[in-house]
Amino acid sequence: MSLDQLKRLIKAVLPDLDMVIGWKQGHDGLTATPLFIRSEDDVEKLQIGPLAVHNLATFLPGLKDKKVGVVVKGCDSRAAVQLLQEKLIDRANVTIFGFGCDGVVSHAKLRKQFDAMGRADSMVRDGDTVTIEHDDESTALPFNEICPDKCLTCEFPNAVVHDHFAGERIERTPVASENPALAEFEKLPISERLDFWQNQMGRCIRCHACRNACPMCVCRDHCLATSRDPNWIGQETSPRENLMFQMTHTMHLAGRCVECGECERACPMDIPVFLLRKKMADEVKELFDYNAGVNPDAKPPLMTFETDERNIKE
Amino acid sequence: MARKYIAETDITAWLKELSGDNLIIAPVVETGTVVYRPYTSGSEVELVNRPVSSPKEAVFPQTELLFTYKQDKTPEDPGRTKVDMKEATPDRATVFFGPRPCGTRGITMFDKVYNCGKQQDTYYVTRRENTAFVTIACTRPDATCFCHSVNSGPADPDGSDVLLVPVQGGYVAEAITDKGTELLAYDLFSDAGKREQEANAVIDKAREMLGDPHDFTDAESSLYKLFDDMEFWDEQAAKCINCGACTYLCPTCHCFNITDQTAGLSGRRIRTWDNCMSYEFTLEGSGHNPRPTKAHRLKNRLGHKFAYYPENNEGLVACCGCGRCIERCPSGVDIRAIVLAAKERSDVQE
Amino acid sequence: MSAVHGRELRIIGFLCNWCSYGGADTAGVSRFEQPTDLRIVRVPCSGRIDPLFIVRSFLNGADGVLVSGCHPGDCHYSEGNFYARRRLELLKRFLPISGIEPDRFKYTWVSASEGAKWQETVTNFTTHIHSLGPAPTVLNASTPEDWAKVAQNAANGAGCGCGCHKERA
């Protein structure tokens, strides 16, 4: 089974590394949490599966000087590749453990369908169904309704780059050809879209969880969004300033966003911020025929140019 | 005083009565998330699922106007520096409707900082004096709830003016303060009678669902002992991503920033929430930062809540046990686990 | 003289110093008449323009934003406008998702000798912005008092109450 093989692979390499980052059981039956493995005892706590939602590659830039192993789903591995491309991490210092991922759970979507979020004992996935044990009863839900949209359109279920691979590679075709939430959103006329963002941004608390969860955001402590000189974004938490932050983040990710969806997952107010970043990634794909985080040797499209652009007609 | 009862179907009528003299802030569902909003007739109030944000915004808004200013310039006297200032007086009578005890209790911790005799923050005090809290007791604790581990419980009346306990068909209402008594002085309320026992049973059941409390005794001394143990804090902070979700959702976190937003000759001075998980929080003008890493900042957060604040306030822990920080942390950082780990680690060091 | 009778709208122009600003200068020296809504910000090169300048302008209440630089291949700094072209095209395609009409943003290439072209560009763009009308503003409410006023307006039936479709007098 993949998990046992993964544990063996990690144990074999652990003596040469400072740590390996994986997941372990979280604070209740519906959560997992990042695990920093430093000893063989720690390896035993490792867990993978539909609750392993966190993109662990986000911890890599902060550990640049250490020899770090990281367990990645397909989408996470794209983040690792993009970080390599931008030379934000050192290939020699990173050991990537891949496995075939067949999707994770979206707690935001689950919250909308399942009433007993805080009282679940366990969750088991069997093919297309997920069964949750809680309050002495069972609730079954279709997986496709509680997984994030990124899993429905996933083209990279296996780690794109890896040093070790546990279990079988997953062959799958995407369930949906376009992101359902984005497709739904684009049906709105433009005037209604601004109303939409106004309403959503009224809830934003500018905690920057979206920014900090993003593996590509490495400016962290020196982020433009919180600088006072230049003062791009005002301190007041109005929809206008909050939207400016979202636009700033999206622009700074243009050509770099690997569509891992961590931004939306991290948001404590359940704001669908991934819509903006997904749209940006789609436009980059259309304009420059480029997918971020797939080829470690590629050049990001906004760092280069063509004297004659194929797709820009003026 | 004897408790009263109000039927579920009369809540809207009650809010209508109250809105005659008061601004009402109540929980509503906004695209699936429960948040507090100004109430207008027609709003559908959400009283079952707990709001994500905490009630501290009632007396400590995320953005607060302190004063507006305008430089009064005249070409006849270019050297004159005259500034017209207009202070904000947030004295609108408000009823803050629908928080849980774990949220409202946080306000009492604010009182000790912003309204403690020698220190009076005018803006806070004005809002506080003009706001009444109608709290709903908790009937369904979550796995992340631990109010009972921090000397509180599902029906803790601390900080509330009225406490409502959900029973079959409605709520048993208890006035905790004089302001509360006024809020219940409407014909919509009848005597609770036998329903008092039902209310007590509801609370007992909630307490039972919470299970055994965690043992946080000696957390204060343990945390002080581990102040220089950065290896411990590096380990605990490894998965923290240093956002600010925990701070902003926390009912007791109370740090702020003051900014002048100027445009031309006029502007406004505002106070906004600040969070100690960010690098800039302790970044000094010289460039030095006494809390340069996330380990330092997490140590401060734990220390503040379970050691420094209790030391200054007769052992009162600056944590309500609401569990929002655990539930909404993108990495699942669990403050309970850290306190217990600190106790264990400091025992080992003995 | 405004293109349309009535109030001017707020149109910001980001012009590169060498070609486009020169082109605007040529138009001025040649006494070509054009609407006065456009207010110009001079930058050294279109490659200096961060797409966020345009976003910030719109969020601060601009009704239209016009960017102009040297023709690709003729950049005073050789390559600046090649980068600008990529960024600005991407921005134009991205704006609709945020609710800003992409027609309110235009980027173009005008050289120092093309005074007539400059006049035509400005006139057409200004007329177009006037036909679109004032841009919807994004709500700048932040304090509880601001929000209470918004709720009041909504309750009084002033449209959605957020001020985002307010007509300018």
Tab-separated table of N, CA, C and O in Angstrom, chain B residues 103-194:
chain	number	residue	atom	x	y	z
B	103	GLY	N	-17.449	34.105	23.174
B	103	GLY	CA	-17.082	35.339	22.492
B	103	GLY	C	-17.245	36.538	23.412
B	103	GLY	O	-16.326	37.338	23.590
B	104	THR	N	-18.429	36.643	24.048
B	104	THR	CA	-18.729	37.818	24.882
B	104	THR	C	-17.746	37.945	26.030
B	104	THR	O	-17.356	39.046	26.423
B	105	ARG	N	-17.327	36.814	26.550
B	105	ARG	CA	-16.410	36.856	27.687
B	105	ARG	C	-15.113	37.585	27.355
B	105	ARG	O	-14.483	38.196	28.204
B	106	GLY	N	-14.749	37.532	26.080
B	106	GLY	CA	-13.520	38.220	25.652
B	106	GLY	C	-13.568	39.710	25.954
B	106	GLY	O	-12.538	40.340	26.209
B	107	ILE	N	-14.784	40.292	25.932
B	107	ILE	CA	-14.918	41.733	26.171
B	107	ILE	C	-14.419	42.088	27.576
B	107	ILE	O	-13.828	43.135	27.790
B	108	THR	N	-14.630	41.198	28.540
B	108	THR	CA	-14.181	41.500	29.911
B	108	THR	C	-12.665	41.593	29.964
B	108	THR	O	-12.114	42.308	30.799
B	109	MET	N	-12.003	40.901	29.070
B	109	MET	CA	-10.541	40.989	29.046
B	109	MET	C	-10.076	42.296	28.407
B	109	MET	O	-9.036	42.838	28.776
B	110	PHE	N	-10.870	42.775	27.455
B	110	PHE	CA	-10.593	44.093	26.893
B	110	PHE	C	-10.708	45.163	27.967
B	110	PHE	O	-9.927	46.108	28.040
B	111	ASP	N	-11.758	45.009	28.822
B	111	ASP	CA	-11.995	46.003	29.873
B	111	ASP	C	-10.749	46.210	30.706
B	111	ASP	O	-10.419	47.334	31.079
B	112	LYS	N	-10.045	45.124	30.991
B	112	LYS	CA	-8.887	45.242	31.875
B	112	LYS	C	-7.729	45.983	31.222
B	112	LYS	O	-6.812	46.436	31.882
B	113	VAL	N	-7.775	46.081	29.917
B	113	VAL	CA	-6.700	46.780	29.220
B	113	VAL	C	-7.111	48.201	28.843
B	113	VAL	O	-6.345	49.148	28.997
B	114	TYR	N	-8.335	48.352	28.372
B	114	TYR	CA	-8.759	49.639	27.822
B	114	TYR	C	-9.571	50.495	28.787
B	114	TYR	O	-9.872	51.643	28.499
B	115	ASN	N	-9.964	49.922	29.908
B	115	ASN	CA	-10.819	50.665	30.827
B	115	ASN	C	-10.494	50.217	32.245
B	115	ASN	O	-11.284	49.567	32.908
B	116	CYS	N	-9.276	50.535	32.670
B	116	CYS	CA	-8.871	49.985	33.954
B	116	CYS	C	-8.448	51.076	34.915
B	116	CYS	O	-7.360	51.035	35.456
B	117	GLY	N	-9.286	52.070	35.078
B	117	GLY	CA	-8.995	53.062	36.119
B	117	GLY	C	-8.009	54.099	35.625
B	117	GLY	O	-8.391	55.143	35.126
B	118	LYS	N	-6.721	53.808	35.724
B	118	LYS	CA	-5.743	54.812	35.310
B	118	LYS	C	-5.677	54.967	33.788
B	118	LYS	O	-5.287	55.993	33.271
B	119	GLN	N	-6.083	53.905	33.082
B	119	GLN	CA	-6.058	53.977	31.611
B	119	GLN	C	-7.456	53.872	31.072
B	119	GLN	O	-8.131	52.871	31.250
B	120	GLN	N	-7.902	54.938	30.383
B	120	GLN	CA	-9.241	54.900	29.813
B	120	GLN	C	-9.141	55.266	28.350
B	120	GLN	O	-8.789	56.390	28.011
B	121	ASP	N	-9.453	54.318	27.495
B	121	ASP	CA	-9.474	54.628	26.071
B	121	ASP	C	-10.870	55.153	25.755
B	121	ASP	O	-11.856	54.416	25.795
B	122	THR	N	-10.951	56.449	25.448
B	122	THR	CA	-12.265	57.089	25.281
B	122	THR	C	-13.143	56.388	24.283
B	122	THR	O	-14.340	56.223	24.491
B	123	TYR	N	-12.529	55.995	23.152
B	123	TYR	CA	-13.338	55.400	22.088
B	123	TYR	C	-13.906	54.072	22.561
B	123	TYR	O	-15.087	53.781	22.380
B	124	TYR	N	-13.043	53.261	23.185
B	124	TYR	CA	-13.487	51.962	23.676
B	124	TYR	C	-14.560	52.145	24.735
B	124	TYR	O	-15.622	51.508	24.682
B	125	VAL	N	-14.291	53.038	25.690
B	125	VAL	CA	-15.219	53.204	26.804
B	125	VAL	C	-16.577	53.690	26.316
B	125	VAL	O	-17.622	53.212	26.759
B	126	THR	N	-16.562	54.624	25.361
B	126	THR	CA	-17.837	55.136	24.826
B	126	THR	C	-18.630	54.020	24.173
B	126	THR	O	-19.827	53.855	24.415
B	127	ARG	N	-17.948	53.221	23.339
B	127	ARG	CA	-18.674	52.126	22.695
B	127	ARG	C	-19.180	51.128	23.726
B	127	ARG	O	-20.314	50.672	23.678
B	128	ARG	N	-18.332	50.816	24.674
B	128	ARG	CA	-18.674	49.819	25.693
B	128	ARG	C	-19.899	50.237	26.482
B	128	ARG	O	-20.803	49.437	26.710
B	129	GLU	N	-19.917	51.520	26.870
B	129	GLU	CA	-21.044	51.979	27.682
B	129	GLU	C	-22.334	52.013	26.890
B	129	GLU	O	-23.423	51.953	27.463
B	130	ASN	N	-22.217	52.107	25.578
B	130	ASN	CA	-23.414	52.216	24.755
B	130	ASN	C	-23.810	50.925	24.067
B	130	ASN	O	-24.704	50.931	23.221
B	131	THR	N	-23.137	49.827	24.422
B	131	THR	CA	-23.458	48.561	23.760
B	131	THR	C	-23.945	47.544	24.772
B	131	THR	O	-23.349	47.379	25.843
B	132	ALA	N	-25.033	46.865	24.442
B	132	ALA	CA	-25.542	45.778	25.273
B	132	ALA	C	-25.319	44.471	24.522
B	132	ALA	O	-25.475	44.411	23.311
B	133	PHE	N	-24.926	43.440	25.274
B	133	PHE	CA	-24.677	42.139	24.647
B	133	PHE	C	-25.773	41.147	25.001
B	133	PHE	O	-26.013	40.877	26.171
B	134	VAL	N	-26.451	40.628	23.985
B	134	VAL	CA	-27.446	39.579	24.194
B	134	VAL	C	-26.810	38.285	23.697
B	134	VAL	O	-26.693	38.047	22.497
B	135	THR	N	-26.383	37.469	24.653
B	135	THR	CA	-25.595	36.277	24.330
B	135	THR	C	-26.482	35.043	24.311
B	135	THR	O	-27.423	34.933	25.086
B	136	ILE	N	-26.167	34.125	23.410
B	136	ILE	CA	-26.913	32.866	23.352
B	136	ILE	C	-26.017	31.764	23.895
B	136	ILE	O	-24.885	31.596	23.425
B	137	ALA	N	-26.505	31.033	24.877
B	137	ALA	CA	-25.703	29.951	25.451
B	137	ALA	C	-25.470	28.868	24.412
B	137	ALA	O	-26.237	28.690	23.481
B	138	CYS	N	-24.381	28.153	24.615
B	138	CYS	CA	-23.974	27.158	23.632
B	138	CYS	C	-24.628	25.811	23.921
B	138	CYS	O	-24.631	25.354	25.057
B	139	THR	N	-25.166	25.165	22.886
B	139	THR	CA	-25.787	23.859	23.089
B	139	THR	C	-25.042	22.755	22.350
B	139	THR	O	-25.278	21.584	22.591
B	140	ARG	N	-24.189	23.122	21.400
B	140	ARG	CA	-23.494	22.117	20.596
B	140	ARG	C	-22.008	22.426	20.500
B	140	ARG	O	-21.565	23.014	19.526
B	141	PRO	N	-21.237	22.079	21.528
B	141	PRO	CA	-19.797	22.326	21.419
B	141	PRO	C	-19.185	21.528	20.277
B	141	PRO	O	-19.667	20.455	19.934
B	142	ASP	N	-18.122	22.087	19.696
B	142	ASP	CA	-17.386	21.390	18.655
B	142	ASP	C	-16.147	20.738	19.255
B	142	ASP	O	-15.780	21.033	20.381
B	143	ALA	N	-15.476	19.936	18.441
B	143	ALA	CA	-14.251	19.282	18.921
B	143	ALA	C	-13.175	20.302	19.274
B	143	ALA	O	-12.263	20.017	20.042
B	144	THR	N	-13.283	21.509	18.696
B	144	THR	CA	-12.272	22.521	18.975
B	144	THR	C	-12.628	23.407	20.165
B	144	THR	O	-11.895	24.314	20.514
B	145	CYS	N	-13.779	23.173	20.805
B	145	CYS	CA	-14.196	24.009	21.925
B	145	CYS	C	-13.478	23.576	23.206
B	145	CYS	O	-13.386	22.380	23.472
B	146	PHE	N	-13.010	24.533	23.980
B	146	PHE	CA	-12.405	24.176	25.262
B	146	PHE	C	-12.626	25.260	26.299
B	146	PHE	O	-11.776	25.532	27.146
B	147	CYS	N	-13.829	25.847	26.281
B	147	CYS	CA	-14.127	26.915	27.241
B	147	CYS	C	-14.004	26.395	28.672
B	147	CYS	O	-13.598	27.121	29.581
B	148	HIS	N	-14.311	25.112	28.865
B	148	HIS	CA	-14.272	24.557	30.222
B	148	HIS	C	-12.837	24.385	30.733
B	148	HIS	O	-12.628	24.151	31.919
B	149	SER	N	-11.866	24.478	29.829
B	149	SER	CA	-10.470	24.338	30.261
B	149	SER	C	-9.877	25.675	30.675
B	149	SER	O	-8.742	25.729	31.153
B	150	VAL	N	-10.613	26.771	30.412
B	150	VAL	CA	-10.106	28.093	30.776
B	150	VAL	C	-11.077	28.774	31.721
B	150	VAL	O	-11.381	29.962	31.598
B	151	ASN	N	-11.600	28.005	32.664
B	151	ASN	CA	-12.476	28.537	33.704
B	151	ASN	C	-13.735	29.194	33.175
B	151	ASN	O	-14.182	30.213	33.684
B	152	SER	N	-14.307	28.618	32.117
B	152	SER	CA	-15.558	29.144	31.594
B	152	SER	C	-16.476	27.972	31.279
B	152	SER	O	-16.200	26.852	31.696
B	153	GLY	N	-17.549	28.221	30.565
B	153	GLY	CA	-18.475	27.138	30.263
B	153	GLY	C	-19.502	27.585	29.240
B	153	GLY	O	-19.526	28.747	28.860
B	154	PRO	N	-20.348	26.687	28.800
B	154	PRO	CA	-21.293	27.003	27.725
B	154	PRO	C	-22.345	28.048	28.086
B	154	PRO	O	-23.025	28.574	27.202
B	155	ALA	N	-22.493	28.357	29.385
B	155	ALA	CA	-23.484	29.369	29.751
B	155	ALA	C	-22.864	30.438	30.635
B	155	ALA	O	-23.523	31.011	31.493
B	156	ASP	N	-21.611	30.713	30.406
B	156	ASP	CA	-20.909	31.712	31.205
B	156	ASP	C	-21.490	33.103	30.932
B	156	ASP	O	-21.472	33.562	29.802
B	157	PRO	N	-22.031	33.789	31.953
B	157	PRO	CA	-22.688	35.071	31.701
B	157	PRO	C	-21.728	36.267	31.701
B	157	PRO	O	-22.151	37.387	31.455
B	158	ASP	N	-20.458	36.023	31.942
B	158	ASP	CA	-19.479	37.091	32.074
B	158	ASP	C	-19.448	38.003	30.845
B	158	ASP	O	-19.172	37.548	29.739
B	159	GLY	N	-19.738	39.290	31.054
B	159	GLY	CA	-19.687	40.229	29.927
B	159	GLY	C	-21.026	40.452	29.255
B	159	GLY	O	-21.213	41.425	28.522
B	160	SER	N	-21.995	39.561	29.507
B	160	SER	CA	-23.286	39.687	28.829
B	160	SER	C	-24.241	40.559	29.623
B	160	SER	O	-24.126	40.684	30.839
B	161	ASP	N	-25.224	41.125	28.925
B	161	ASP	CA	-26.306	41.833	29.602
B	161	ASP	C	-27.533	40.949	29.686
B	161	ASP	O	-28.315	41.024	30.620
B	162	VAL	N	-27.710	40.115	28.667
B	162	VAL	CA	-28.798	39.133	28.673
B	162	VAL	C	-28.213	37.806	28.222
B	162	VAL	O	-27.392	37.762	27.312
B	163	LEU	N	-28.609	36.725	28.877
B	163	LEU	CA	-28.193	35.398	28.421
B	163	LEU	C	-29.436	34.630	27.994
B	163	LEU	O	-30.377	34.480	28.770
B	164	LEU	N	-29.427	34.166	26.738
B	164	LEU	CA	-30.555	33.368	26.240
B	164	LEU	C	-30.136	31.908	26.195
B	164	LEU	O	-29.070	31.593	25.697
B	165	VAL	N	-30.965	31.008	26.713
B	165	VAL	CA	-30.663	29.574	26.608
B	165	VAL	C	-31.704	28.951	25.680
B	165	VAL	O	-32.907	29.042	25.950
B	166	PRO	N	-31.263	28.329	24.576
B	166	PRO	CA	-32.248	27.745	23.649
B	166	PRO	C	-32.974	26.566	24.298
B	166	PRO	O	-32.342	25.680	24.862
B	167	VAL	N	-34.302	26.592	24.234
B	167	VAL	CA	-35.120	25.462	24.685
B	167	VAL	C	-36.102	25.154	23.562
B	167	VAL	O	-36.123	25.829	22.544
B	168	GLN	N	-36.928	24.144	23.786
B	168	GLN	CA	-37.913	23.776	22.770
B	168	GLN	C	-38.800	24.978	22.443
B	168	GLN	O	-39.429	25.539	23.312
B	169	GLY	N	-38.807	25.396	21.174
B	169	GLY	CA	-39.723	26.454	20.757
B	169	GLY	C	-39.269	27.873	21.016
B	169	GLY	O	-39.929	28.822	20.571
B	170	GLY	N	-38.176	28.058	21.744
B	170	GLY	CA	-37.790	29.445	22.017
B	170	GLY	C	-36.564	29.525	22.896
B	170	GLY	O	-35.685	28.665	22.831
B	171	TYR	N	-36.514	30.564	23.723
B	171	TYR	CA	-35.341	30.804	24.563
B	171	TYR	C	-35.757	31.197	25.966
B	171	TYR	O	-36.686	31.987	26.140
B	172	VAL	N	-35.034	30.647	26.954
B	172	VAL	CA	-35.176	31.135	28.324
B	172	VAL	C	-34.212	32.298	28.466
B	172	VAL	O	-33.038	32.181	28.118
B	173	ALA	N	-34.713	33.439	28.932
B	173	ALA	CA	-33.888	34.652	28.957
B	173	ALA	C	-33.603	35.075	30.387
B	173	ALA	O	-34.498	35.120	31.218
B	174	GLU	N	-32.333	35.409	30.640
B	174	GLU	CA	-31.958	35.878	31.970
B	174	GLU	C	-31.265	37.220	31.860
B	174	GLU	O	-30.337	37.375	31.060
B	175	ALA	N	-31.713	38.189	32.653
B	175	ALA	CA	-31.040	39.491	32.656
B	175	ALA	C	-29.848	39.405	33.592
B	175	ALA	O	-29.984	39.006	34.745
B	176	ILE	N	-28.677	39.713	33.099
B	176	ILE	CA	-27.465	39.646	33.923
B	176	ILE	C	-27.158	41.012	34.544
B	176	ILE	O	-26.611	41.097	35.624
B	177	THR	N	-27.507	42.058	33.833
B	177	THR	CA	-27.242	43.419	34.316
B	177	THR	C	-28.533	44.228	34.271
B	177	THR	O	-29.550	43.772	33.748
B	178	ASP	N	-28.458	45.440	34.799
B	178	ASP	CA	-29.634	46.320	34.762
B	178	ASP	C	-30.024	46.645	33.331
B	178	ASP	O	-31.201	46.697	32.977
B	179	LYS	N	-29.003	46.862	32.510
B	179	LYS	CA	-29.270	47.127	31.088
B	179	LYS	C	-30.059	45.962	30.514
B	179	LYS	O	-30.971	46.125	29.713
B	180	GLY	N	-29.675	44.741	30.938
B	180	GLY	CA	-30.355	43.545	30.454
B	180	GLY	C	-31.811	43.520	30.853
B	180	GLY	O	-32.684	43.137	30.071
B	181	THR	N	-32.058	43.925	32.107
B	181	THR	CA	-33.447	43.943	32.579
B	181	THR	C	-34.306	44.828	31.679
B	181	THR	O	-35.430	44.479	31.317
B	182	GLU	N	-33.738	45.987	31.311
B	182	GLU	CA	-34.485	46.888	30.413
B	182	GLU	C	-34.796	46.215	29.088
B	182	GLU	O	-35.866	46.411	28.516
B	183	LEU	N	-33.814	45.447	28.574
B	183	LEU	CA	-34.002	44.831	27.254
B	183	LEU	C	-35.110	43.796	27.269
B	183	LEU	O	-35.683	43.468	26.237
B	184	LEU	N	-35.399	43.245	28.468
B	184	LEU	CA	-36.419	42.204	28.539
B	184	LEU	C	-37.789	42.746	28.909
B	184	LEU	O	-38.754	42.002	29.027
B	185	ALA	N	-37.888	44.065	29.051
B	185	ALA	CA	-39.140	44.651	29.519
B	185	ALA	C	-40.148	44.820	28.396
B	185	ALA	O	-40.544	45.927	28.062
B	186	TYR	N	-40.510	43.723	27.770
B	186	TYR	CA	-41.517	43.779	26.701
B	186	TYR	C	-42.529	42.670	26.937
B	186	TYR	O	-42.234	41.644	27.531
B	187	ASP	N	-43.744	42.859	26.406
B	187	ASP	CA	-44.807	41.863	26.582
B	187	ASP	C	-44.506	40.560	25.893
B	187	ASP	O	-45.165	39.544	26.141
B	188	LEU	N	-43.517	40.572	24.983
B	188	LEU	CA	-43.178	39.346	24.267
B	188	LEU	C	-42.636	38.284	25.213
B	188	LEU	O	-42.547	37.110	24.881
B	189	PHE	N	-42.236	38.722	26.418
B	189	PHE	CA	-41.636	37.798	27.369
B	189	PHE	C	-42.648	37.366	28.418
B	189	PHE	O	-43.419	38.173	28.936
B	190	SER	N	-42.644	36.067	28.715
B	190	SER	CA	-43.482	35.560	29.799
B	190	SER	C	-42.553	34.937	30.827
B	190	SER	O	-41.355	34.829	30.598
B	191	ASP	N	-43.126	34.507	31.949
B	191	ASP	CA	-42.280	33.853	32.946
B	191	ASP	C	-41.821	32.496	32.460
B	191	ASP	O	-42.583	31.765	31.829
B	192	ALA	N	-40.605	32.149	32.762
B	192	ALA	CA	-40.051	30.905	32.230
B	192	ALA	C	-40.705	29.684	32.832
B	192	ALA	O	-40.909	28.676	32.169
B	193	GLY	N	-41.026	29.747	34.128
B	193	GLY	CA	-41.698	28.621	34.788
B	193	GLY	C	-40.892	27.347	34.681
B	193	GLY	O	-39.694	27.314	34.957
B	194	LYS	N	-41.565	26.282	34.211
B	194	LYS	CA	-40.919	24.962	34.149
B	194	LYS	C	-39.783	24.943	33.141
B	194	LYS	O	-38.898	24.092	33.200
